[in-house]
mmCIF file of C-alpha atoms in Angstrom:
data_model
loop_
_atom_site.group_PDB
_atom_site.id
_atom_site.type_symbol
_atom_site.label_atom_id
_atom_site.label_comp_id
_atom_site.label_asym_id
_atom_site.label_seq_id
_atom_site.Cartn_x
_atom_site.Cartn_y
_atom_site.Cartn_z
ATOM 1 C CA MET C 1 -138.795 -51.005 -138.391
ATOM 2 C CA ASN C 2 -138.581 -50.508 -134.501
ATOM 3 C CA LEU C 3 -136.446 -52.405 -132.314
ATOM 4 C CA ARG C 4 -139.328 -55.005 -131.700
ATOM 5 C CA HIS C 5 -139.466 -55.730 -135.416
ATOM 6 C CA ILE C 6 -136.006 -55.879 -135.400
ATOM 7 C CA GLU C 7 -135.728 -58.429 -132.666
ATOM 8 C CA ILE C 8 -138.488 -60.494 -133.845
ATOM 9 C CA PHE C 9 -137.046 -60.971 -137.449
ATOM 10 C CA HIS C 10 -133.314 -61.643 -136.193
ATOM 11 C CA ALA C 11 -134.913 -64.337 -133.782
ATOM 12 C CA VAL C 12 -136.790 -65.827 -136.746
ATOM 13 C CA TYR C 13 -133.858 -65.558 -139.094
ATOM 14 C CA VAL C 14 -131.317 -67.223 -136.598
ATOM 15 C CA ASN C 15 -133.591 -69.949 -134.932
ATOM 16 C CA GLY C 16 -135.209 -70.895 -138.378
ATOM 17 C CA SER C 17 -139.003 -70.910 -137.162
ATOM 18 C CA VAL C 18 -141.703 -68.887 -135.529
ATOM 19 C CA SER C 19 -141.877 -71.679 -132.688
ATOM 20 C CA ALA C 20 -138.116 -71.654 -131.871
ATOM 21 C CA ALA C 21 -137.878 -67.791 -132.251
ATOM 22 C CA ALA C 22 -140.887 -67.649 -129.776
ATOM 23 C CA ARG C 23 -139.016 -69.906 -127.377
ATOM 24 C CA ALA C 24 -136.005 -68.032 -127.575
ATOM 25 C CA LEU C 25 -137.646 -64.694 -126.624
ATOM 26 C CA ASN C 26 -139.901 -66.376 -124.046
ATOM 27 C CA VAL C 27 -143.174 -65.005 -126.002
ATOM 28 C CA SER C 28 -146.067 -66.590 -127.494
ATOM 29 C CA GLN C 29 -145.995 -67.651 -131.192
ATOM 30 C CA PRO C 30 -148.978 -65.678 -132.323
ATOM 31 C CA SER C 31 -147.104 -62.689 -130.935
ATOM 32 C CA VAL C 32 -143.984 -63.381 -132.951
ATOM 33 C CA SER C 33 -146.244 -63.956 -136.166
ATOM 34 C CA LYS C 34 -148.144 -60.761 -135.693
ATOM 35 C CA THR C 35 -144.926 -58.703 -135.224
ATOM 36 C CA LEU C 36 -143.398 -60.320 -138.183
ATOM 37 C CA ARG C 37 -146.265 -59.632 -140.452
ATOM 38 C CA HIS C 38 -146.373 -55.983 -139.255
ATOM 39 C CA ALA C 39 -142.570 -55.706 -140.297
ATOM 40 C CA GLU C 40 -143.202 -56.969 -143.662
ATOM 41 C CA THR C 41 -146.087 -54.701 -144.232
ATOM 42 C CA LEU C 42 -143.752 -51.742 -143.229
ATOM 43 C CA LEU C 43 -141.076 -52.882 -145.301
ATOM 44 C CA GLY C 44 -143.419 -53.824 -148.421
ATOM 45 C CA PHE C 45 -141.823 -57.156 -149.053
ATOM 46 C CA ASP C 46 -141.695 -60.422 -147.588
ATOM 47 C CA LEU C 47 -138.854 -61.536 -145.294
ATOM 48 C CA PHE C 48 -139.867 -65.532 -145.274
ATOM 49 C CA GLN C 49 -141.287 -67.823 -147.492
ATOM 50 C CA ARG C 50 -143.068 -71.044 -146.326
ATOM 51 C CA ILE C 51 -141.516 -73.861 -148.447
ATOM 52 C CA GLY C 52 -142.071 -77.554 -147.557
ATOM 53 C CA GLY C 53 -143.303 -76.606 -144.148
ATOM 54 C CA ARG C 54 -140.183 -74.606 -143.363
ATOM 55 C CA LEU C 55 -139.734 -70.946 -143.359
ATOM 56 C CA VAL C 56 -136.924 -69.769 -145.533
ATOM 57 C CA PRO C 57 -135.591 -66.189 -145.597
ATOM 58 C CA THR C 58 -135.851 -64.418 -148.989
ATOM 59 C CA GLU C 59 -133.095 -62.635 -150.661
ATOM 60 C CA ASP C 60 -134.304 -59.620 -149.267
ATOM 61 C CA ALA C 61 -133.917 -60.946 -145.686
ATOM 62 C CA HIS C 62 -130.504 -62.234 -146.410
ATOM 63 C CA ASN C 63 -129.574 -58.710 -147.478
ATOM 64 C CA LEU C 64 -131.241 -56.944 -144.394
ATOM 65 C CA PHE C 65 -129.824 -59.313 -141.885
ATOM 66 C CA ALA C 66 -126.110 -57.956 -141.710
ATOM 67 C CA ASP C 67 -127.552 -54.527 -140.705
ATOM 68 C CA VAL C 68 -130.071 -56.145 -138.293
ATOM 69 C CA ALA C 69 -127.304 -57.884 -136.874
ATOM 70 C CA GLU C 70 -125.191 -55.316 -136.185
ATOM 71 C CA ILE C 71 -128.242 -53.313 -134.484
ATOM 72 C CA GLN C 72 -128.979 -56.473 -132.298
ATOM 73 C CA GLU C 73 -125.151 -56.569 -131.192
ATOM 74 C CA ARG C 74 -125.349 -52.882 -130.380
ATOM 75 C CA VAL C 75 -128.538 -53.099 -128.304
ATOM 76 C CA ARG C 76 -126.905 -56.437 -126.414
ATOM 77 C CA ALA C 77 -124.152 -54.238 -125.805
ATOM 78 C CA LEU C 78 -126.071 -51.392 -124.432
ATOM 79 C CA ARG C 79 -128.089 -53.955 -121.989
ATOM 80 C CA GLU C 80 -124.789 -55.620 -120.810
ATOM 81 C CA ALA C 81 -123.337 -52.238 -120.062
ATOM 82 C CA GLY C 82 -126.278 -51.326 -117.930
ATOM 83 C CA ARG C 83 -126.175 -54.530 -116.132
ATOM 84 C CA ASN C 84 -122.605 -54.336 -115.502
ATOM 85 C CA MET C 85 -123.211 -50.639 -114.116
ATOM 86 C CA ARG C 86 -125.884 -51.812 -111.800
ATOM 87 C CA THR C 87 -123.570 -54.704 -110.235
ATOM 88 C CA GLY C 88 -120.092 -52.991 -110.603
ATOM 89 C CA GLY C 89 -119.868 -50.948 -107.282
ATOM 90 C CA GLY C 90 -118.980 -51.551 -103.853
ATOM 91 C CA GLY C 91 -116.289 -54.077 -102.881
ATOM 92 C CA ARG C 92 -116.103 -55.602 -106.259
ATOM 93 C CA LEU C 93 -113.104 -55.359 -108.420
ATOM 94 C CA ARG C 94 -113.412 -56.214 -112.334
ATOM 95 C CA ILE C 95 -109.914 -56.682 -113.680
ATOM 96 C CA SER C 96 -109.219 -57.948 -117.135
ATOM 97 C CA ALA C 97 -105.414 -58.814 -117.841
ATOM 98 C CA LEU C 98 -103.286 -59.887 -120.651
ATOM 99 C CA PRO C 99 -103.074 -63.795 -120.535
ATOM 100 C CA SER C 100 -99.444 -63.583 -119.629
ATOM 101 C CA LEU C 101 -99.995 -61.457 -116.583
ATOM 102 C CA ALA C 102 -102.911 -63.409 -115.949
ATOM 103 C CA LEU C 103 -100.681 -66.769 -115.399
ATOM 104 C CA GLY C 104 -98.535 -65.263 -112.443
ATOM 105 C CA ALA C 105 -98.473 -61.485 -111.318
ATOM 106 C CA LEU C 106 -102.104 -61.149 -111.236
ATOM 107 C CA PRO C 107 -103.041 -64.328 -108.992
ATOM 108 C CA ALA C 108 -100.236 -63.645 -106.843
ATOM 109 C CA ALA C 109 -101.280 -60.003 -106.424
ATOM 110 C CA VAL C 110 -105.214 -61.002 -105.720
ATOM 111 C CA SER C 111 -103.813 -63.584 -103.174
ATOM 112 C CA ARG C 112 -101.778 -60.682 -101.461
ATOM 113 C CA PHE C 113 -104.641 -58.263 -101.496
ATOM 114 C CA LEU C 114 -107.417 -60.641 -99.868
ATOM 115 C CA GLU C 115 -105.256 -60.927 -97.282
ATOM 116 C CA ARG C 116 -105.787 -57.373 -96.254
ATOM 117 C CA HIS C 117 -109.371 -57.284 -97.636
ATOM 118 C CA PRO C 118 -110.973 -60.638 -97.323
ATOM 119 C CA ASP C 119 -114.385 -59.222 -97.959
ATOM 120 C CA VAL C 120 -113.584 -57.966 -101.458
ATOM 121 C CA HIS C 121 -114.813 -59.569 -104.465
ATOM 122 C CA PHE C 122 -112.885 -60.128 -107.687
ATOM 123 C CA ASP C 123 -114.247 -60.678 -111.224
ATOM 124 C CA LEU C 124 -111.430 -61.533 -113.294
ATOM 125 C CA GLN C 125 -110.926 -62.055 -117.079
ATOM 126 C CA THR C 126 -108.298 -62.429 -119.772
ATOM 127 C CA VAL C 127 -108.263 -59.840 -122.393
ATOM 128 C CA HIS C 128 -106.497 -59.742 -125.623
ATOM 129 C CA HIS C 129 -105.304 -56.421 -126.885
ATOM 130 C CA ASP C 130 -107.896 -56.130 -129.820
ATOM 131 C CA ASP C 131 -110.780 -56.782 -127.239
ATOM 132 C CA LEU C 132 -109.589 -54.460 -124.741
ATOM 133 C CA LEU C 133 -111.649 -51.288 -126.011
ATOM 134 C CA ARG C 134 -114.896 -53.514 -126.397
ATOM 135 C CA LYS C 135 -114.544 -54.697 -122.627
ATOM 136 C CA LEU C 136 -113.803 -51.291 -121.190
ATOM 137 C CA TYR C 137 -116.791 -49.426 -123.324
ATOM 138 C CA GLU C 138 -119.394 -52.083 -122.472
ATOM 139 C CA ARG C 139 -118.373 -51.831 -118.665
ATOM 140 C CA GLU C 140 -117.399 -55.816 -118.839
ATOM 141 C CA THR C 141 -114.355 -54.516 -116.836
ATOM 142 C CA ASP C 142 -113.126 -51.450 -114.905
ATOM 143 C CA ILE C 143 -109.579 -51.767 -115.643
ATOM 144 C CA ALA C 144 -107.493 -53.634 -118.171
ATOM 145 C CA ILE C 145 -104.007 -54.805 -117.441
ATOM 146 C CA ALA C 146 -102.085 -54.498 -121.074
ATOM 147 C CA SER C 147 -98.652 -53.630 -122.531
ATOM 148 C CA GLU C 148 -100.019 -50.763 -124.782
ATOM 149 C CA PRO C 149 -103.151 -48.507 -124.450
ATOM 150 C CA PRO C 150 -105.102 -48.185 -127.861
ATOM 151 C CA HIS C 151 -104.346 -44.971 -129.680
ATOM 152 C CA GLY C 152 -107.058 -42.269 -130.395
ATOM 153 C CA ALA C 153 -109.353 -43.394 -127.620
ATOM 154 C CA ALA C 154 -110.834 -41.837 -124.494
ATOM 155 C CA LEU C 155 -108.571 -43.877 -121.985
ATOM 156 C CA SER C 156 -106.080 -43.102 -119.357
ATOM 157 C CA ASN C 157 -103.382 -45.311 -118.009
ATOM 158 C CA THR C 158 -101.046 -45.970 -114.966
ATOM 159 C CA TRP C 159 -97.800 -47.275 -115.530
ATOM 160 C CA LEU C 160 -97.337 -50.504 -113.499
ATOM 161 C CA GLY C 161 -93.962 -51.726 -114.638
ATOM 162 C CA GLU C 162 -91.862 -53.320 -117.100
ATOM 163 C CA GLY C 163 -91.549 -56.915 -118.986
ATOM 164 C CA GLU C 164 -89.018 -57.997 -121.112
ATOM 165 C CA LEU C 165 -88.782 -60.527 -123.988
ATOM 166 C CA VAL C 166 -86.838 -63.827 -123.296
ATOM 167 C CA VAL C 167 -85.907 -66.912 -125.052
ATOM 168 C CA LEU C 168 -88.115 -69.962 -123.699
ATOM 169 C CA TYR C 169 -86.369 -73.362 -124.631
ATOM 170 C CA ARG C 170 -85.976 -76.766 -123.457
ATOM 171 C CA GLU C 171 -82.579 -77.291 -121.713
ATOM 172 C CA ALA C 172 -81.522 -79.989 -123.764
ATOM 173 C CA GLU C 173 -81.689 -77.835 -126.843
ATOM 174 C CA MET C 174 -79.298 -75.130 -125.634
ATOM 175 C CA PRO C 175 -77.314 -76.718 -122.953
ATOM 176 C CA ASP C 176 -74.545 -73.927 -122.993
ATOM 177 C CA ALA C 177 -76.713 -71.063 -123.422
ATOM 178 C CA PRO C 178 -75.182 -67.724 -122.365
ATOM 179 C CA ALA C 179 -76.723 -65.395 -119.741
ATOM 180 C CA ARG C 180 -78.211 -63.428 -122.653
ATOM 181 C CA VAL C 181 -79.075 -64.733 -126.118
ATOM 182 C CA GLU C 182 -78.686 -62.832 -129.193
ATOM 183 C CA LEU C 183 -81.480 -63.056 -131.665
ATOM 184 C CA SER C 184 -78.924 -64.109 -134.445
ATOM 185 C CA GLU C 185 -78.353 -67.460 -132.487
ATOM 186 C CA LEU C 186 -82.054 -68.566 -132.988
ATOM 187 C CA SER C 187 -81.820 -68.251 -136.745
ATOM 188 C CA ASN C 188 -81.117 -72.106 -137.329
ATOM 189 C CA ARG C 189 -83.444 -73.540 -134.870
ATOM 190 C CA ARG C 190 -86.826 -74.541 -135.141
ATOM 191 C CA PHE C 191 -88.662 -71.597 -134.243
ATOM 192 C CA ILE C 192 -92.456 -71.039 -132.714
ATOM 193 C CA SER C 193 -93.350 -67.511 -134.166
ATOM 194 C CA LEU C 194 -95.707 -65.009 -132.509
ATOM 195 C CA ALA C 195 -96.826 -63.184 -135.459
ATOM 196 C CA GLY C 196 -100.449 -61.376 -134.991
ATOM 197 C CA SER C 197 -100.166 -61.738 -131.230
ATOM 198 C CA GLY C 198 -100.313 -58.021 -130.367
ATOM 199 C CA PRO C 199 -98.047 -55.328 -129.633
ATOM 200 C CA ILE C 200 -95.401 -57.522 -127.763
ATOM 201 C CA GLY C 201 -95.245 -60.155 -130.729
ATOM 202 C CA THR C 202 -94.778 -56.688 -133.002
ATOM 203 C CA LEU C 203 -91.910 -55.899 -130.763
ATOM 204 C CA LEU C 204 -90.084 -59.232 -131.596
ATOM 205 C CA THR C 205 -91.002 -59.106 -135.380
ATOM 206 C CA ASP C 206 -89.803 -55.448 -135.898
ATOM 207 C CA GLU C 207 -86.486 -56.280 -134.065
ATOM 208 C CA LEU C 208 -86.131 -59.394 -136.528
ATOM 209 C CA ASP C 209 -86.771 -57.364 -139.136
ATOM 210 C CA ARG C 210 -84.464 -54.476 -138.043
ATOM 211 C CA LEU C 211 -81.635 -56.907 -137.783
ATOM 212 C CA GLY C 212 -82.569 -58.810 -140.941
ATOM 213 C CA ILE C 213 -82.679 -62.149 -139.114
ATOM 214 C CA ALA C 214 -84.739 -65.012 -140.797
ATOM 215 C CA VAL C 215 -85.759 -67.759 -138.641
ATOM 216 C CA ASP C 216 -87.114 -71.004 -139.373
ATOM 217 C CA GLU C 217 -90.710 -70.487 -138.532
ATOM 218 C CA ALA C 218 -92.023 -74.054 -137.863
ATOM 219 C CA VAL C 219 -95.322 -72.979 -136.153
ATOM 220 C CA VAL C 220 -97.166 -69.678 -135.873
ATOM 221 C CA ALA C 221 -98.901 -69.483 -132.437
ATOM 222 C CA ARG C 222 -101.400 -66.348 -131.995
ATOM 223 C CA THR C 223 -100.871 -66.562 -128.220
ATOM 224 C CA PHE C 224 -97.811 -66.537 -125.845
ATOM 225 C CA TYR C 225 -99.167 -69.496 -123.789
ATOM 226 C CA ILE C 226 -99.796 -71.806 -126.764
ATOM 227 C CA ALA C 227 -96.109 -70.926 -127.868
ATOM 228 C CA ALA C 228 -95.042 -71.690 -124.394
ATOM 229 C CA ALA C 229 -97.098 -75.110 -124.643
ATOM 230 C CA LEU C 230 -95.233 -75.813 -128.091
ATOM 231 C CA VAL C 231 -91.923 -75.667 -126.285
ATOM 232 C CA ARG C 232 -92.764 -77.871 -123.559
ATOM 233 C CA ALA C 233 -93.843 -80.233 -126.119
ATOM 234 C CA GLY C 234 -90.500 -80.314 -127.680
ATOM 235 C CA VAL C 235 -91.931 -78.558 -131.115
ATOM 236 C CA GLY C 236 -89.065 -75.810 -131.008
ATOM 237 C CA ILE C 237 -87.908 -72.519 -129.303
ATOM 238 C CA THR C 238 -89.690 -69.480 -129.087
ATOM 239 C CA VAL C 239 -89.382 -65.665 -127.692
ATOM 240 C CA VAL C 240 -92.151 -64.835 -125.304
ATOM 241 C CA ASP C 241 -92.663 -62.085 -122.423
ATOM 242 C CA SER C 242 -90.890 -62.608 -119.389
ATOM 243 C CA PHE C 243 -94.288 -63.214 -117.222
ATOM 244 C CA THR C 244 -95.367 -66.110 -119.490
ATOM 245 C CA ALA C 245 -91.819 -67.666 -119.320
ATOM 246 C CA GLU C 246 -91.873 -67.335 -115.543
ATOM 247 C CA ALA C 247 -95.285 -69.123 -115.192
ATOM 248 C CA TRP C 248 -94.491 -71.922 -117.556
ATOM 249 C CA LEU C 249 -91.055 -72.560 -116.308
ATOM 250 C CA SER C 250 -90.665 -76.494 -115.171
ATOM 251 C CA PRO C 251 -87.939 -79.179 -115.043
ATOM 252 C CA GLY C 252 -86.050 -79.232 -118.371
ATOM 253 C CA LEU C 253 -87.314 -75.852 -119.587
ATOM 254 C CA ALA C 254 -84.910 -72.663 -119.184
ATOM 255 C CA MET C 255 -85.251 -68.981 -120.168
ATOM 256 C CA ARG C 256 -82.824 -66.311 -121.140
ATOM 257 C CA PRO C 257 -83.227 -62.518 -121.700
ATOM 258 C CA LEU C 258 -82.163 -61.253 -125.057
ATOM 259 C CA LYS C 259 -79.110 -59.367 -125.726
ATOM 260 C CA PRO C 260 -79.598 -56.405 -126.397
ATOM 261 C CA SER C 261 -82.688 -56.405 -124.273
ATOM 262 C CA LEU C 262 -86.153 -55.712 -125.361
ATOM 263 C CA THR C 263 -88.418 -54.348 -122.800
ATOM 264 C CA PHE C 264 -92.032 -53.184 -122.839
ATOM 265 C CA ASP C 265 -94.294 -51.298 -120.523
ATOM 266 C CA VAL C 266 -97.402 -52.716 -118.531
ATOM 267 C CA HIS C 267 -100.234 -50.254 -117.983
ATOM 268 C CA ALA C 268 -103.542 -50.160 -116.104
ATOM 269 C CA ILE C 269 -105.880 -48.899 -118.684
ATOM 270 C CA HIS C 270 -109.465 -47.306 -117.864
ATOM 271 C CA LEU C 271 -112.078 -44.935 -119.462
ATOM 272 C CA LEU C 272 -111.176 -41.367 -118.907
ATOM 273 C CA ASP C 273 -114.204 -40.688 -117.160
ATOM 274 C CA ARG C 274 -114.211 -43.716 -114.923
ATOM 275 C CA PRO C 275 -110.851 -43.438 -113.094
ATOM 276 C CA PRO C 276 -110.104 -46.276 -110.472
ATOM 277 C CA SER C 277 -111.648 -46.182 -107.207
ATOM 278 C CA ALA C 278 -109.680 -45.821 -103.839
ATOM 279 C CA LEU C 279 -110.051 -49.610 -103.467
ATOM 280 C CA ALA C 280 -108.762 -50.401 -107.087
ATOM 281 C CA SER C 281 -105.758 -48.099 -106.768
ATOM 282 C CA GLU C 282 -104.749 -49.970 -103.788
ATOM 283 C CA PHE C 283 -105.226 -53.162 -105.557
ATOM 284 C CA LEU C 284 -102.890 -51.755 -108.603
ATOM 285 C CA ALA C 285 -100.103 -50.718 -106.046
ATOM 286 C CA VAL C 286 -100.160 -54.476 -104.935
ATOM 287 C CA LEU C 287 -99.991 -55.612 -108.638
ATOM 288 C CA ARG C 288 -97.178 -53.075 -109.331
ATOM 289 C CA GLU C 289 -95.143 -54.867 -106.417
ATOM 290 C CA GLU C 290 -95.797 -58.466 -108.216
ATOM 291 C CA ILE C 291 -94.808 -57.048 -111.609
ATOM 292 C CA ASP C 292 -91.453 -55.704 -110.138
ATOM 293 C CA THR C 293 -90.466 -58.888 -108.493
ATOM 294 C CA GLU C 294 -91.056 -61.118 -111.486
#
């Protein structure tokens, strides 16, 4: 099977009919039917059976689809990378950032930078740690702002600053909170956990384990901003990064750093063979200043 056979088979399988596949690919129905028959001839078995006027995938087709879907995803990624490479130059900065930084520090830096360079165009996205590599490799973004570069990848990074974990809570729940809060003080309160939320969440989990502290885990939130929203709704208290807490502070909410402090680094991450342009480096300097002031 060549890529055209794979594309046609994938389209028919996903869309359920030759006509729907033809519409999805913007080609004629006879072309789809002919290519599908040719693929079946090459393979030596049927991919679909017509039952009750419908095309039904055979068991062989089901077995083949997983591999075909993976190939289609790789082809899509290659096309996306090519498109992004064509449109990624000039005065356009494509930045992806952790949602926590995208709430405050990043918008502030963009605003300041546009005052100096009003003709620059930004393409901004949020990125979670597990998706960071894909966005860089597919040229979907040029620079990712994150707390921990993935290990073992052809990446380089620039240190931008430091963040800190803080307790976010409703003032009514801890009216006499000290300047810094020990994690042990949270053990008897309804807690919103951040298990599975990436390296920063792991930093908290490891510290709780080290101290042997068990919290009353009422809810598990996979993102920091969901945890912050739950605090605002009165579900409980949580520990999030300082950037998220600053962005979510409102009347009735308060934050306190931990005792002892738990800090993490913030990096600008890029492909080793695609270092930041002069324009991007200038923007990162502005972002570094914003991170330092938060």
